[in-house]
Coordinates of N, CA and C in Angstrom, one line a residue:
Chain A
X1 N 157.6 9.5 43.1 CA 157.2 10.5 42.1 C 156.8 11.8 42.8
X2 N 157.4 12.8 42.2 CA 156.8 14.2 42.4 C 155.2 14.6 42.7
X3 N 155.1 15.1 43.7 CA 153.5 15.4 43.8 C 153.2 16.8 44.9
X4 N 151.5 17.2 44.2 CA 151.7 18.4 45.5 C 150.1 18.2 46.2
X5 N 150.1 18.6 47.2 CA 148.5 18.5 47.7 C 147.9 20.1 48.4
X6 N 147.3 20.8 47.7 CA 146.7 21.8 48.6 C 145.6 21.5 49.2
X7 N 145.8 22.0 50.2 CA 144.6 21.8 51.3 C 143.4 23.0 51.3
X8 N 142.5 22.8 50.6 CA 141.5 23.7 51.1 C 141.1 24.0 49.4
X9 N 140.1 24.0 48.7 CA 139.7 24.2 47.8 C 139.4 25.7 47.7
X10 N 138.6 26.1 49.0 CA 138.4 27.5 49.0 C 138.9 28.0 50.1
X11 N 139.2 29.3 49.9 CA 139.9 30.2 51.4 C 138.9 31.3 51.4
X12 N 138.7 31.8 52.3 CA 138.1 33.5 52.4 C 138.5 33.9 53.7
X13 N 138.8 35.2 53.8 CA 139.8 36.5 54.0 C 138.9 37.3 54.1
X14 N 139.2 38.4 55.0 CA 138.6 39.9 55.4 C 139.9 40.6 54.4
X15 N 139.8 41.8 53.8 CA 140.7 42.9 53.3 C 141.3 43.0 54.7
X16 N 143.0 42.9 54.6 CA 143.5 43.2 55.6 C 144.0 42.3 56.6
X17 N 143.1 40.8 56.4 CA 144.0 39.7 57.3 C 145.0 39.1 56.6
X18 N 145.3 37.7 57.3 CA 146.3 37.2 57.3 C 145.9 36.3 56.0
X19 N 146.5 35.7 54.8 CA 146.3 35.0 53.6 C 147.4 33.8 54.0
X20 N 146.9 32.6 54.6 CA 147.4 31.1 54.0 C 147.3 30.4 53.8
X21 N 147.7 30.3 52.3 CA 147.3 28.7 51.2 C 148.4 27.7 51.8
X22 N 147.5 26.8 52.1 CA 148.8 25.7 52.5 C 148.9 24.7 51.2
X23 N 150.1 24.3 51.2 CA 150.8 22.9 49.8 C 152.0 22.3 51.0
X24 N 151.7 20.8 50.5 CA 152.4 20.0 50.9 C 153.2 19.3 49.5
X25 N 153.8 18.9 50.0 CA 154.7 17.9 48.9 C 155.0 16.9 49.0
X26 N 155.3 16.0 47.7 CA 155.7 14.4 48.2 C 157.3 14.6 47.1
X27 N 157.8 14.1 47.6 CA 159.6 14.3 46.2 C 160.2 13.2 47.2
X28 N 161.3 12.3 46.2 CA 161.7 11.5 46.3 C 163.3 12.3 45.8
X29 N 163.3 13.4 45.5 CA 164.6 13.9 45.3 C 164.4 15.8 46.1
X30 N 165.5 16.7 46.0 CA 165.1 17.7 46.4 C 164.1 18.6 45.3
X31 N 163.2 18.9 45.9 CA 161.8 19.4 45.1 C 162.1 21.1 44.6
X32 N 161.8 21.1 43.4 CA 161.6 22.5 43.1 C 160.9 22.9 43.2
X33 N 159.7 23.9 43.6 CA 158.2 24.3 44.0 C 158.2 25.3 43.5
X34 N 156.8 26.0 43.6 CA 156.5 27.1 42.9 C 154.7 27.0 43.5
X35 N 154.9 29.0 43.2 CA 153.5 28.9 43.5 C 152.8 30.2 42.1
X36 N 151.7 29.5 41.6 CA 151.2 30.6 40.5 C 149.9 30.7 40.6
X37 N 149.9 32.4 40.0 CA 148.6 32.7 40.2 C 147.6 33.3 39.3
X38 N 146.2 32.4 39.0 CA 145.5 33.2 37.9 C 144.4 33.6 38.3
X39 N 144.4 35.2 38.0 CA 143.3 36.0 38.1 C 142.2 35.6 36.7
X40 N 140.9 36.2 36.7 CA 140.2 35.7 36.2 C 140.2 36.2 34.5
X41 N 140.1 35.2 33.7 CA 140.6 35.7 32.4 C 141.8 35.6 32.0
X42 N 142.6 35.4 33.0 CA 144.1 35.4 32.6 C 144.9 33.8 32.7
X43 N 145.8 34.4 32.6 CA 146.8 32.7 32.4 C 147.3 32.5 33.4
X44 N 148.3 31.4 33.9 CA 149.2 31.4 35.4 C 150.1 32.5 35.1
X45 N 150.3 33.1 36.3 CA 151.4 33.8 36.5 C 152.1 33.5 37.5
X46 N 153.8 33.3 37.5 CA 154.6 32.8 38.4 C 154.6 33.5 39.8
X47 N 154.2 33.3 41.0 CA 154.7 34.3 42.0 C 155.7 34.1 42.5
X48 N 156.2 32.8 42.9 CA 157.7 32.8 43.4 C 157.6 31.6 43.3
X49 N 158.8 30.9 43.8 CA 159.4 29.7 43.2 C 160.7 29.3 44.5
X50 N 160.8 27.7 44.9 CA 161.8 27.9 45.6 C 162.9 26.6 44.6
X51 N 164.0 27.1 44.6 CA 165.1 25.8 44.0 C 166.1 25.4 44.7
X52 N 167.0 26.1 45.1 CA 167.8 26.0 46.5 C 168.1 27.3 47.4
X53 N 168.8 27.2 48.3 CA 169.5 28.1 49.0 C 168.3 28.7 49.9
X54 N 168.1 30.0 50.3 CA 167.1 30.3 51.2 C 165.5 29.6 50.8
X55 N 165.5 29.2 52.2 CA 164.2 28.3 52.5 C 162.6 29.3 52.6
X56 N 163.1 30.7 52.6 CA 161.9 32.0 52.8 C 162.2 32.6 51.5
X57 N 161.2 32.4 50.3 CA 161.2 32.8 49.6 C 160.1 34.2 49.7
X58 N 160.4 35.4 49.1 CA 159.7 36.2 48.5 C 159.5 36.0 47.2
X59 N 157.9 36.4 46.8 CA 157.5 36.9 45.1 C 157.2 37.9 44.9
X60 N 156.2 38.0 44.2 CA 155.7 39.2 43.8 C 154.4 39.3 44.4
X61 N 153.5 40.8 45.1 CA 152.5 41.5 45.2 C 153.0 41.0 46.7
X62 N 153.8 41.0 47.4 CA 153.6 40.7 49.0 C 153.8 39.4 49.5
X63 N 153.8 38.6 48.1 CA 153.3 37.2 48.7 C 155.0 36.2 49.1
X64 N 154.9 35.7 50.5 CA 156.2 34.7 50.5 C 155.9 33.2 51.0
X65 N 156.9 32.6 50.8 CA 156.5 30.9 50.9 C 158.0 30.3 51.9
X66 N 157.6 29.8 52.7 CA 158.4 29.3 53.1 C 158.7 27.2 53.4
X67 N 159.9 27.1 52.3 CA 160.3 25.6 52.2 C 160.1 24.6 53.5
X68 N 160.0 23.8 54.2 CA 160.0 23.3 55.4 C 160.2 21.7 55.1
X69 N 161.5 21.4 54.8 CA 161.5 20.0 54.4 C 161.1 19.0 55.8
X70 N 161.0 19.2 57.0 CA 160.3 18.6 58.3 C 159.1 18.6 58.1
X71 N 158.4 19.5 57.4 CA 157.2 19.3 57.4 C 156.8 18.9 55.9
X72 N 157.7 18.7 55.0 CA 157.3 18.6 53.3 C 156.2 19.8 53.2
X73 N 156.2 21.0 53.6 CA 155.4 21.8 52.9 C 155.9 23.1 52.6
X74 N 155.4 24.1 51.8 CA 155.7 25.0 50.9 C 154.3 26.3 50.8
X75 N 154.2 26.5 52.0 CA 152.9 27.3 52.5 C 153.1 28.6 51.6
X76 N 152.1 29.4 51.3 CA 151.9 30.6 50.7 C 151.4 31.7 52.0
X77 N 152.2 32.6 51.8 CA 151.4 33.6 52.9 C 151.6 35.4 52.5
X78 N 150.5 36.1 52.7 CA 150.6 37.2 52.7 C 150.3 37.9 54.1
X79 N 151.0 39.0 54.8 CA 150.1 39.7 55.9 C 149.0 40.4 56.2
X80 N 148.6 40.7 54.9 CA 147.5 41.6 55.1 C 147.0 41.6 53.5
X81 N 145.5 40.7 53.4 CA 144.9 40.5 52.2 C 144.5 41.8 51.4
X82 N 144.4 41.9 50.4 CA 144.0 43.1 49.4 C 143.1 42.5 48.7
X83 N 141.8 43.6 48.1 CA 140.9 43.0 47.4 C 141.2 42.3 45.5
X84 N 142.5 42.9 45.8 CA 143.1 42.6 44.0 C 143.7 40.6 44.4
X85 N 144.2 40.5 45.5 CA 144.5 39.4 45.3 C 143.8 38.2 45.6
X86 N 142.3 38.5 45.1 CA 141.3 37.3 45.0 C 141.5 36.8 43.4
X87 N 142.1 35.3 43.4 CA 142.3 34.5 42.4 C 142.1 33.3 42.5
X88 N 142.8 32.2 41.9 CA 142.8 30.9 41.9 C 144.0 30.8 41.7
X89 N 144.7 30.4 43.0 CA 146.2 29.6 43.3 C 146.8 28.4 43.2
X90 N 147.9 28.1 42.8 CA 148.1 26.4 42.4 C 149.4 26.4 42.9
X91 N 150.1 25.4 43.6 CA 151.1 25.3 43.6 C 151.0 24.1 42.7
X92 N 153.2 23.8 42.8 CA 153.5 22.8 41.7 C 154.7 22.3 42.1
X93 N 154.9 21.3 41.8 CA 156.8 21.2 42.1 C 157.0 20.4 40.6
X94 N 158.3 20.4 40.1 CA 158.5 20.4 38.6 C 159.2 18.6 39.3
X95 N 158.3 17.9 38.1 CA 158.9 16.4 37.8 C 159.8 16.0 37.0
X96 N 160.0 14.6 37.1 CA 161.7 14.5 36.8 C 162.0 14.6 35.5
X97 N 160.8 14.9 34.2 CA 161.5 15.4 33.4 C 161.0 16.9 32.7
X98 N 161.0 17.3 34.2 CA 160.9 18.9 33.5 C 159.2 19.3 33.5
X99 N 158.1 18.2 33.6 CA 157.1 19.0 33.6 C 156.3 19.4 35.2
X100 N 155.7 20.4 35.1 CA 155.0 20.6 36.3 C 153.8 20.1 36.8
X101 N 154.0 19.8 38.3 CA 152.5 18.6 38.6 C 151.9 19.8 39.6
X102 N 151.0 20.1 39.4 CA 149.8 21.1 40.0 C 149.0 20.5 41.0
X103 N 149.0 21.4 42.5 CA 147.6 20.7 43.2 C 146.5 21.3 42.4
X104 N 145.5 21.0 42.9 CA 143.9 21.4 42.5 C 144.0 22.3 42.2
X105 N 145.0 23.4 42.7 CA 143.9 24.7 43.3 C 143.4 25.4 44.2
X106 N 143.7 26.4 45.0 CA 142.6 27.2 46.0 C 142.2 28.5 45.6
X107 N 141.0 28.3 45.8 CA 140.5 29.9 45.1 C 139.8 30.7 46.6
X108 N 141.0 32.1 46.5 CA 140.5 33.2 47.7 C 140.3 33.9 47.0
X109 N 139.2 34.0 48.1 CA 137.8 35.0 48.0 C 138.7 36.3 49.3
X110 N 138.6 37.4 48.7 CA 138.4 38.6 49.8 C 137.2 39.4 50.3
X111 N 137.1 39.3 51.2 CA 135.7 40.2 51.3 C 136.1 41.4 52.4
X112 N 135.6 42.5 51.7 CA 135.5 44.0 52.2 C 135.2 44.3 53.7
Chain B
X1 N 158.8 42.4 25.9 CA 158.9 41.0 25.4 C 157.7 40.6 25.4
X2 N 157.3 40.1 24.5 CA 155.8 39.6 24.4 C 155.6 37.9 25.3
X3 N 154.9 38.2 25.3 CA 153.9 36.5 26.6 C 154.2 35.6 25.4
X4 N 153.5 34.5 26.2 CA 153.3 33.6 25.6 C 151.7 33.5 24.9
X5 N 151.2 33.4 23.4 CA 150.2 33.5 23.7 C 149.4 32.4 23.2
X6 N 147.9 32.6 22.9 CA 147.2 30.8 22.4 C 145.9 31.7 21.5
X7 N 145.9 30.8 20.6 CA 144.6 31.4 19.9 C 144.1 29.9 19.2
X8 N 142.7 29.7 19.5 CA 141.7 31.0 19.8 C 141.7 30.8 21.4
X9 N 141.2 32.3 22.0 CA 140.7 31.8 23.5 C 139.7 31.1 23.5
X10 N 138.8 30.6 23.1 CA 137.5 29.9 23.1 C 137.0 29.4 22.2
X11 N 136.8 27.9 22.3 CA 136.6 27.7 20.8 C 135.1 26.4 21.3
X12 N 134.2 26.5 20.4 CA 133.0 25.3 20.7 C 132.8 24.3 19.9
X13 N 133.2 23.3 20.0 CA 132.6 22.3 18.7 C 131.8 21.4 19.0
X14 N 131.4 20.8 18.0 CA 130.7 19.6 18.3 C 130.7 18.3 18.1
X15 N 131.0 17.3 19.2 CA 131.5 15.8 19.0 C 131.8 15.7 17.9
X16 N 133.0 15.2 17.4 CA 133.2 14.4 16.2 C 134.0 15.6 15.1
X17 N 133.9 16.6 15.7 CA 134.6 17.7 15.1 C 135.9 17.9 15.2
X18 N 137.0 18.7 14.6 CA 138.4 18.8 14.5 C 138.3 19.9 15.2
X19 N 139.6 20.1 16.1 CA 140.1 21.5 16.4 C 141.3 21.5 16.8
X20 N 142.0 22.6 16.2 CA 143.3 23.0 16.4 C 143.8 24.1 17.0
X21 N 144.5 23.8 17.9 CA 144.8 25.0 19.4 C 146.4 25.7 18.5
X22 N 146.5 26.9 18.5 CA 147.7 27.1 18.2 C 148.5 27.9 19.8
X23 N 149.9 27.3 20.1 CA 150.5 28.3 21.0 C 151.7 29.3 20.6
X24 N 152.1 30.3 20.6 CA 153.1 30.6 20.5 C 154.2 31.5 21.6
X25 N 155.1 30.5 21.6 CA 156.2 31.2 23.0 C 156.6 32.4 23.0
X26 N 157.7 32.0 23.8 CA 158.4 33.7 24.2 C 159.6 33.6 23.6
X27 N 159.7 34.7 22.0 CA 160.7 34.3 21.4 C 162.2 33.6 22.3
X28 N 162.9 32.6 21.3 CA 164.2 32.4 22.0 C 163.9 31.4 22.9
X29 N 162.5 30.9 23.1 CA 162.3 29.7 24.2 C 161.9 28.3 23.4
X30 N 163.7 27.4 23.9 CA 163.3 26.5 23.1 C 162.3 25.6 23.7
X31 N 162.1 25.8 25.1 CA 161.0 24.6 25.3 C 159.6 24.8 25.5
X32 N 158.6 23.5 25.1 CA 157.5 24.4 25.2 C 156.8 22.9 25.7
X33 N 155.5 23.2 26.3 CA 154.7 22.8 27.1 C 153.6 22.8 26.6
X34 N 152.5 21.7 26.8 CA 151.0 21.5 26.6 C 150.1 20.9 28.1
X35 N 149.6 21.8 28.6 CA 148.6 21.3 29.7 C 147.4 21.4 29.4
X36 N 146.1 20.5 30.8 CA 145.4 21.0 30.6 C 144.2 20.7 31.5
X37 N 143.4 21.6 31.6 CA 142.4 21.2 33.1 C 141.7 21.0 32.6
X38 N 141.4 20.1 33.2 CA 139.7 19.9 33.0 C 139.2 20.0 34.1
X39 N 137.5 20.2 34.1 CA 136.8 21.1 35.2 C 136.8 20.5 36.5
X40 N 137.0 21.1 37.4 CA 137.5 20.9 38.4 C 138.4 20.3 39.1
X41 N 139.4 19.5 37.7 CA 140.7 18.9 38.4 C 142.2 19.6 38.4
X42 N 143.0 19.0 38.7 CA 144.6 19.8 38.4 C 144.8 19.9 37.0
X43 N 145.8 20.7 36.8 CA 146.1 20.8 35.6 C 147.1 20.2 35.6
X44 N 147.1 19.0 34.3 CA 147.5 18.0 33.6 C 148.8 18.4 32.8
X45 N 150.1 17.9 32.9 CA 150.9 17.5 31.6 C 150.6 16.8 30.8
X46 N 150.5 17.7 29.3 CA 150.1 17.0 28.3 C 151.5 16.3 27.6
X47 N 152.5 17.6 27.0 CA 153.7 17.2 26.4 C 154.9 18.3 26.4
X48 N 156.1 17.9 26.0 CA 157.1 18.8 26.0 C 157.9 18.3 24.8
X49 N 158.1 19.8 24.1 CA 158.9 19.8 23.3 C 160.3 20.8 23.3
X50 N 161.4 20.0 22.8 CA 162.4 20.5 23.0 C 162.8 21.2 21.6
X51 N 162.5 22.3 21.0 CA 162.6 23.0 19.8 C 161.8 22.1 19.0
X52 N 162.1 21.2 17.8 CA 160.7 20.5 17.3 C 161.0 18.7 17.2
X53 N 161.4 18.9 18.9 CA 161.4 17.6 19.0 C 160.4 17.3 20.0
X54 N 159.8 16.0 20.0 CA 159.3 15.8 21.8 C 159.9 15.4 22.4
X55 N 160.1 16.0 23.1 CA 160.7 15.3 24.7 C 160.3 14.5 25.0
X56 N 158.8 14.7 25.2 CA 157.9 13.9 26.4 C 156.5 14.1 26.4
X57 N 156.2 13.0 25.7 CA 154.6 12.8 25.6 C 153.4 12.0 26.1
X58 N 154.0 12.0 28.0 CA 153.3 10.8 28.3 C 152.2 11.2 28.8
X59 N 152.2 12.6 28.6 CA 150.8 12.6 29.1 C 149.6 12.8 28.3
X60 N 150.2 12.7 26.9 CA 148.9 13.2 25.9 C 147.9 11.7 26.5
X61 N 146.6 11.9 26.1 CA 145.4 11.1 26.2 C 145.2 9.9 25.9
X62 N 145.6 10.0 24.3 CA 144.9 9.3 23.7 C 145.5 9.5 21.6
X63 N 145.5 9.0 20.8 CA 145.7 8.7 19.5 C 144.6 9.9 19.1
X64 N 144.0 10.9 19.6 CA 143.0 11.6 19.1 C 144.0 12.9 19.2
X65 N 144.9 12.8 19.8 CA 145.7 13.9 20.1 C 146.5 14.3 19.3
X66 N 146.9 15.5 18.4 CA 148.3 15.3 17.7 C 148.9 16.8 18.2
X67 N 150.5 16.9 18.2 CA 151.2 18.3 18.4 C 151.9 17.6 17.5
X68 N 152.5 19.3 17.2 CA 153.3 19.4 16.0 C 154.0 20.8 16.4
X69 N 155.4 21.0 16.4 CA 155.9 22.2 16.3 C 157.3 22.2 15.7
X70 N 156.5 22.4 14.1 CA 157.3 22.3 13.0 C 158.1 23.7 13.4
X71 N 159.8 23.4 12.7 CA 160.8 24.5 13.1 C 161.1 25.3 13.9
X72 N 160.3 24.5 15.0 CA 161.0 25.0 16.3 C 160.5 26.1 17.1
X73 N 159.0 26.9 16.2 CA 158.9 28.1 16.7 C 157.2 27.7 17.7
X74 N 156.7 28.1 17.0 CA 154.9 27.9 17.2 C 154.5 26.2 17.6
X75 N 153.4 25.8 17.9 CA 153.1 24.6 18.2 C 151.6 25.2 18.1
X76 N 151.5 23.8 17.5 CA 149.7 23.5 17.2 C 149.6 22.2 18.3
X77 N 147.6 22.2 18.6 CA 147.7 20.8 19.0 C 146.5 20.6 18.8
X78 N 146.3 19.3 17.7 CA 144.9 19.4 17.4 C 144.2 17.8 18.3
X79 N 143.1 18.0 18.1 CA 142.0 16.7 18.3 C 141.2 16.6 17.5
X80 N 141.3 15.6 17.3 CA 140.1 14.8 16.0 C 140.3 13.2 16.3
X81 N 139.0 12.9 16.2 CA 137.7 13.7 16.1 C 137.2 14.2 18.1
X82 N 136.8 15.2 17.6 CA 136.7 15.4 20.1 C 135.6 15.0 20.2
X83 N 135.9 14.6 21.4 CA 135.1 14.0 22.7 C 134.4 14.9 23.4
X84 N 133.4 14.4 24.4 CA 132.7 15.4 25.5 C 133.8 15.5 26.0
X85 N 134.6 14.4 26.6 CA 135.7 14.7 27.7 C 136.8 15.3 27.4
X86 N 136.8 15.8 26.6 CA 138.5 16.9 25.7 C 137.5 18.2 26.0
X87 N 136.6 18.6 26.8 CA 136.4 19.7 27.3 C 137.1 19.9 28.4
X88 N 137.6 21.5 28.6 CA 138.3 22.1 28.9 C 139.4 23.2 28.9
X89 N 140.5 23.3 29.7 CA 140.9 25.0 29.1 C 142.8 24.3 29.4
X90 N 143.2 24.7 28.0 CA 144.6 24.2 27.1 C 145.4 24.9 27.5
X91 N 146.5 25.0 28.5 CA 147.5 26.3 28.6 C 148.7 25.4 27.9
X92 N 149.6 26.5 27.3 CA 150.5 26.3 26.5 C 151.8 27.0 27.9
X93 N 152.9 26.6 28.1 CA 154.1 26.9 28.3 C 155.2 27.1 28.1
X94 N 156.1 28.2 28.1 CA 157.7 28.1 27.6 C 158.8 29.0 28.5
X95 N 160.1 28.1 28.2 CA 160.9 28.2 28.7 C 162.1 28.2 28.0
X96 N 163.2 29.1 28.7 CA 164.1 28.7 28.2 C 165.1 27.3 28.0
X97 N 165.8 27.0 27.4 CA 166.3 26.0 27.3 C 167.5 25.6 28.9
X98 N 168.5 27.3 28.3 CA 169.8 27.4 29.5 C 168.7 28.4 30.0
X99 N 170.0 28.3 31.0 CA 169.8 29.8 31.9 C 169.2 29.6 32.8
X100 N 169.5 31.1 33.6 CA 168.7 30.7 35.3 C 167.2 31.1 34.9
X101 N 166.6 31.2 33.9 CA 165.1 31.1 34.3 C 165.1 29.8 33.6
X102 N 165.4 28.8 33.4 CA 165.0 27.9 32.4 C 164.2 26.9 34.0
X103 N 164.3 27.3 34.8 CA 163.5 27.0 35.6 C 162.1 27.2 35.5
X104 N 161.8 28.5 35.6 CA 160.1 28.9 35.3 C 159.7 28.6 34.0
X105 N 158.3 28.2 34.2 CA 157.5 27.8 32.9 C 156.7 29.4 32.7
X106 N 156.5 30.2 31.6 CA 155.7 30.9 31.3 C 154.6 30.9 31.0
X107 N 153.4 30.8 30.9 CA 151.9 30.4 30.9 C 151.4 31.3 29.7
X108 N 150.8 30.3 29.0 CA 149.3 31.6 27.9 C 148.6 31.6 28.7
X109 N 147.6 32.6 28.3 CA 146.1 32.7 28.8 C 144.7 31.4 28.9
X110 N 145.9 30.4 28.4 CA 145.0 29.3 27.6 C 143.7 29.3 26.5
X111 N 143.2 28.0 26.3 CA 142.0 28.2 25.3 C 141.3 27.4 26.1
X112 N 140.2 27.4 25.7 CA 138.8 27.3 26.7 C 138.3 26.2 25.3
X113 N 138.4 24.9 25.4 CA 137.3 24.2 24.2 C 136.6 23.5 25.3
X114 N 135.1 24.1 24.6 CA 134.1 23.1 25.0 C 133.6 22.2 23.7
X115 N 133.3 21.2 24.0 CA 132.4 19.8 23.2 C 131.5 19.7 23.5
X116 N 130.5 20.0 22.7 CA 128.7 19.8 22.7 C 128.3 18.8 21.9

């Protein structure tokens, strides 16, 4: 069965370092992943997604993820944190009939 | 194009009380989605429907649960009678049926019910 595990419930960041949410995955078939992000008040919003073909995805606000089936993981990374992108992160990879299985969660914190 | 949206954002009842979550998609998306977290864990699959059929309901709870999304457009999802433990925050999802986004799920802002 489809599953994902983030590591780290909380992250915190200086404005200006390096941002990595790590997710692992477990798939018994090739995994579709995704990583979404809700700022506070708001709903998930998609940031990028991988399904096939290049393994270095880009999304949106800076953020990219790169697939690593040797390692089953699907890490989130930005180069240089910004104080807008303190939220609550989830990755997911979509099960076999279409619905999405969520890790916990990591909520970064930026600090000035 | 308008979101997907959910009303009410916040709703409070008290044990034993009825409440009904309404979602509505992103016109033209036949499929639609019921999640939901509860405090401090993942967010859950509840159900999927495929226009106003279900797909797939294995994740609802419990017989206290009902969705309905008559003609294919809107979806409700009510509980009666609720529980302490049906606290929590309800996101609704949709997608297309074809197509190359029928991959991404669209998210509401969800609803926030707490049970007192």
């Amino acid at each position: 069965a489809q599953s994902v595990t983030q590591l780290g419930s909380h992250v915190s960041v200086s404005e200006g370092a390096l941002v990595l949410l790590r997710c692992n995955y477990s798939s018994s078939v090739p995994p579709y992943l995704f990583w979404y992000v809700q700022y506070p008040n708001q709903g998930l919003q998609l940031l990028l997604k991988y399904t096939t073909g290049a393994t270095l995805v880009k999304g949106i606000n800076g953020f990219e993820a790169e697939f690593k089936k040797s390692e089953t993981s699907f890490h989130l990374t930005k180069p240089s944190a910004h104080m807008s992108d303190a939220a609550e992160y989830f990755c997911a990879v979509r099960g076999p009939r279409d619905d999405m299985r969520f890790g916990a969660g990591t909520r970064l914190t930026v600090k000035p | 194009e308008a979101g997907v949206t959910q009303f009410p954002s916040h709703s409070v009842i008290e044990k034993g009380q009825t409440v009904t979550l309404r979602c509505d998609p992103i016109s033209g998306h036949d499929n639609l989605y019921w999640y939901r977290r509860v405090m401090g864990k993942e967010i859950k699959f509840l159900l999927h429907f495929v226009k106003e059929s279900k797909q797939d309901e294995s994740g609802m709870p419990n017989n206290r649960f009902l969705a309905e999304r008559t003609g294919g457009t809107y979806s409700t999802l009510k509980v009666q009678p609720a529980e302490l433990e049906d606290s929590g925050v309800y996101f609704c999802a949709s997608s297309p049926y074809l197509g190359r986004d029928r991959d991404e799920q669209y998210f509401g802002p969800g609803t926030r019910l707490t049970v007192t």
